[in-house]
mmCIF file of C-alpha atoms in Angstrom:
data_model
loop_
_atom_site.group_PDB
_atom_site.id
_atom_site.type_symbol
_atom_site.label_atom_id
_atom_site.label_comp_id
_atom_site.label_asym_id
_atom_site.label_seq_id
_atom_site.Cartn_x
_atom_site.Cartn_y
_atom_site.Cartn_z
ATOM 1 C CA MET A 1 -86.638 52.333 -1.027
ATOM 2 C CA ALA A 2 -89.465 54.546 0.249
ATOM 3 C CA THR A 3 -93.036 53.559 -0.330
ATOM 4 C CA ILE A 4 -95.397 56.329 -1.372
ATOM 5 C CA THR A 5 -98.964 55.809 -0.232
ATOM 6 C CA GLN A 6 -102.109 57.683 -1.160
ATOM 7 C CA PRO A 7 -103.860 59.519 1.669
ATOM 8 C CA GLU A 8 -106.977 57.821 3.044
ATOM 9 C CA VAL A 9 -109.100 60.862 2.103
ATOM 10 C CA ALA A 10 -108.386 64.092 0.216
ATOM 11 C CA LEU A 11 -109.136 67.748 0.886
ATOM 12 C CA THR A 12 -109.190 70.038 -2.159
ATOM 13 C CA PRO A 13 -107.519 73.465 -2.089
ATOM 14 C CA ALA A 14 -110.984 75.106 -2.360
ATOM 15 C CA ALA A 15 -112.177 73.231 0.732
ATOM 16 C CA ALA A 16 -108.948 74.040 2.577
ATOM 17 C CA ALA A 17 -109.355 77.750 1.810
ATOM 18 C CA ARG A 18 -112.932 77.725 3.111
ATOM 19 C CA VAL A 19 -111.942 75.905 6.322
ATOM 20 C CA ALA A 20 -109.087 78.385 6.858
ATOM 21 C CA ALA A 21 -111.516 81.316 6.461
ATOM 22 C CA ILE A 22 -114.030 79.783 8.902
ATOM 23 C CA ALA A 23 -111.284 78.964 11.418
ATOM 24 C CA ALA A 24 -109.874 82.498 11.266
ATOM 25 C CA LYS A 25 -113.328 84.011 11.769
ATOM 26 C CA GLN A 26 -114.081 81.728 14.737
ATOM 27 C CA GLY A 27 -110.588 81.912 16.231
ATOM 28 C CA LYS A 28 -110.219 78.124 16.075
ATOM 29 C CA PRO A 29 -107.574 75.800 14.629
ATOM 30 C CA ALA A 30 -107.951 75.031 10.912
ATOM 31 C CA ILE A 31 -109.155 71.456 11.454
ATOM 32 C CA LEU A 32 -112.242 70.103 9.704
ATOM 33 C CA ARG A 33 -113.757 66.891 11.067
ATOM 34 C CA LEU A 34 -115.671 64.604 8.708
ATOM 35 C CA SER A 35 -117.729 61.845 10.293
ATOM 36 C CA VAL A 36 -120.426 59.477 9.108
ATOM 37 C CA GLU A 37 -123.611 58.841 11.065
ATOM 38 C CA GLY A 38 -126.587 56.587 10.506
ATOM 39 C CA GLY A 39 -129.596 58.392 9.106
ATOM 40 C CA GLY A 40 -130.402 60.584 6.175
ATOM 41 C CA CYS A 41 -132.629 59.515 3.325
ATOM 42 C CA SER A 42 -130.084 56.996 1.969
ATOM 43 C CA GLY A 43 -128.862 55.278 5.161
ATOM 44 C CA PHE A 44 -125.709 57.187 6.148
ATOM 45 C CA GLN A 45 -125.087 60.919 6.307
ATOM 46 C CA TYR A 46 -121.967 63.055 6.288
ATOM 47 C CA LYS A 47 -121.363 65.371 9.232
ATOM 48 C CA PHE A 48 -118.880 68.252 9.154
ATOM 49 C CA GLY A 49 -117.642 70.338 12.048
ATOM 50 C CA MET A 50 -114.675 72.377 13.137
ATOM 51 C CA ALA A 51 -112.441 70.427 15.542
ATOM 52 C CA GLU A 52 -110.325 71.741 18.398
ATOM 53 C CA ASP A 53 -107.782 68.924 18.156
ATOM 54 C CA VAL A 54 -106.949 65.578 16.594
ATOM 55 C CA ALA A 55 -107.910 62.356 18.394
ATOM 56 C CA GLU A 56 -105.496 59.437 18.647
ATOM 57 C CA ASP A 57 -107.492 57.208 16.273
ATOM 58 C CA ASP A 58 -108.046 59.923 13.631
ATOM 59 C CA SER A 59 -106.671 59.756 10.118
ATOM 60 C CA VAL A 60 -105.325 63.148 9.104
ATOM 61 C CA VAL A 61 -104.680 64.698 5.720
ATOM 62 C CA GLU A 62 -103.294 68.204 5.311
ATOM 63 C CA THR A 63 -103.782 70.617 2.414
ATOM 64 C CA ASP A 64 -102.373 74.156 2.448
ATOM 65 C CA GLY A 65 -101.938 74.054 6.236
ATOM 66 C CA VAL A 66 -105.515 72.894 6.877
ATOM 67 C CA ARG A 67 -106.156 69.456 8.363
ATOM 68 C CA LEU A 68 -109.062 67.132 7.560
ATOM 69 C CA VAL A 69 -109.593 64.510 10.264
ATOM 70 C CA VAL A 70 -111.715 61.360 10.063
ATOM 71 C CA ASP A 71 -112.312 58.945 12.938
ATOM 72 C CA SER A 72 -111.423 55.279 12.410
ATOM 73 C CA ILE A 73 -115.043 54.061 12.239
ATOM 74 C CA SER A 74 -116.102 56.662 9.657
ATOM 75 C CA LEU A 75 -112.936 56.070 7.638
ATOM 76 C CA ASP A 76 -114.160 52.634 6.545
ATOM 77 C CA LEU A 77 -117.110 54.337 4.804
ATOM 78 C CA VAL A 78 -115.207 57.251 3.215
ATOM 79 C CA ARG A 79 -111.799 55.735 2.376
ATOM 80 C CA GLY A 80 -110.670 57.178 -0.962
ATOM 81 C CA ALA A 81 -113.167 60.061 -0.811
ATOM 82 C CA GLN A 82 -112.487 63.680 -1.706
ATOM 83 C CA VAL A 83 -113.903 66.651 0.208
ATOM 84 C CA ASP A 84 -114.459 69.790 -1.853
ATOM 85 C CA PHE A 85 -116.134 73.148 -1.264
ATOM 86 C CA VAL A 86 -118.709 74.110 -3.868
ATOM 87 C CA ASP A 87 -120.165 77.609 -4.230
ATOM 88 C CA ASN A 88 -122.714 77.877 -7.040
ATOM 89 C CA LEU A 89 -126.321 78.872 -7.695
ATOM 90 C CA GLY A 90 -127.478 75.893 -5.624
ATOM 91 C CA GLY A 91 -125.648 77.262 -2.574
ATOM 92 C CA ALA A 92 -122.323 76.940 -0.837
ATOM 93 C CA HIS A 93 -121.458 73.649 0.848
ATOM 94 C CA PHE A 94 -118.836 71.001 1.431
ATOM 95 C CA ALA A 95 -119.292 68.108 -1.000
ATOM 96 C CA VAL A 96 -117.978 64.569 -0.689
ATOM 97 C CA THR A 97 -117.087 62.449 -3.719
ATOM 98 C CA ASN A 98 -117.149 58.991 -2.204
ATOM 99 C CA PRO A 99 -116.108 55.956 -4.291
ATOM 100 C CA ASN A 100 -117.674 53.653 -1.665
ATOM 101 C CA ALA A 101 -121.189 55.047 -2.061
ATOM 102 C CA ALA A 102 -123.483 52.782 -4.066
ATOM 103 C CA SER A 103 -126.163 55.461 -4.180
ATOM 104 C CA GLY A 104 -126.914 58.846 -2.678
ATOM 105 C CA CYS A 105 -129.664 61.361 -2.211
ATOM 106 C CA GLY A 106 -130.274 64.334 -4.493
ATOM 107 C CA CYS A 107 -128.717 66.867 -2.132
ATOM 108 C CA GLY A 108 -125.522 64.816 -1.671
ATOM 109 C CA THR A 109 -125.585 64.724 2.132
ATOM 110 C CA SER A 110 -126.467 61.059 2.542
ATOM 111 C CA PHE A 111 -125.459 57.800 0.884
ATOM 112 C CA SER A 112 -125.699 54.030 1.030
ATOM 113 C CA VAL A 113 -123.037 51.369 0.530
#
């Protein structure tokens, strides 16, 4: 019997479409890297960047041919999170819904656990 497991993190179709558009414009692979760094007004902050490749210790989730990669250290802080792309009157940005965050800042770029 096969065991079905949930991915460590999720990438929405809207976020995947935005990454694909950025990758095509820059001539890079459609790989978005999410990492967590110390800092920000709440203790930790999310960092996004286009990646050239996938590291050996990365967790990878794929949506519509676009890969989201998270290093093993950052994964402990974002396990179960969802990455979306939001485009509204407040601006266009990647947004993280993180079930591990106890609190966050108003702009959504930093959090505490």
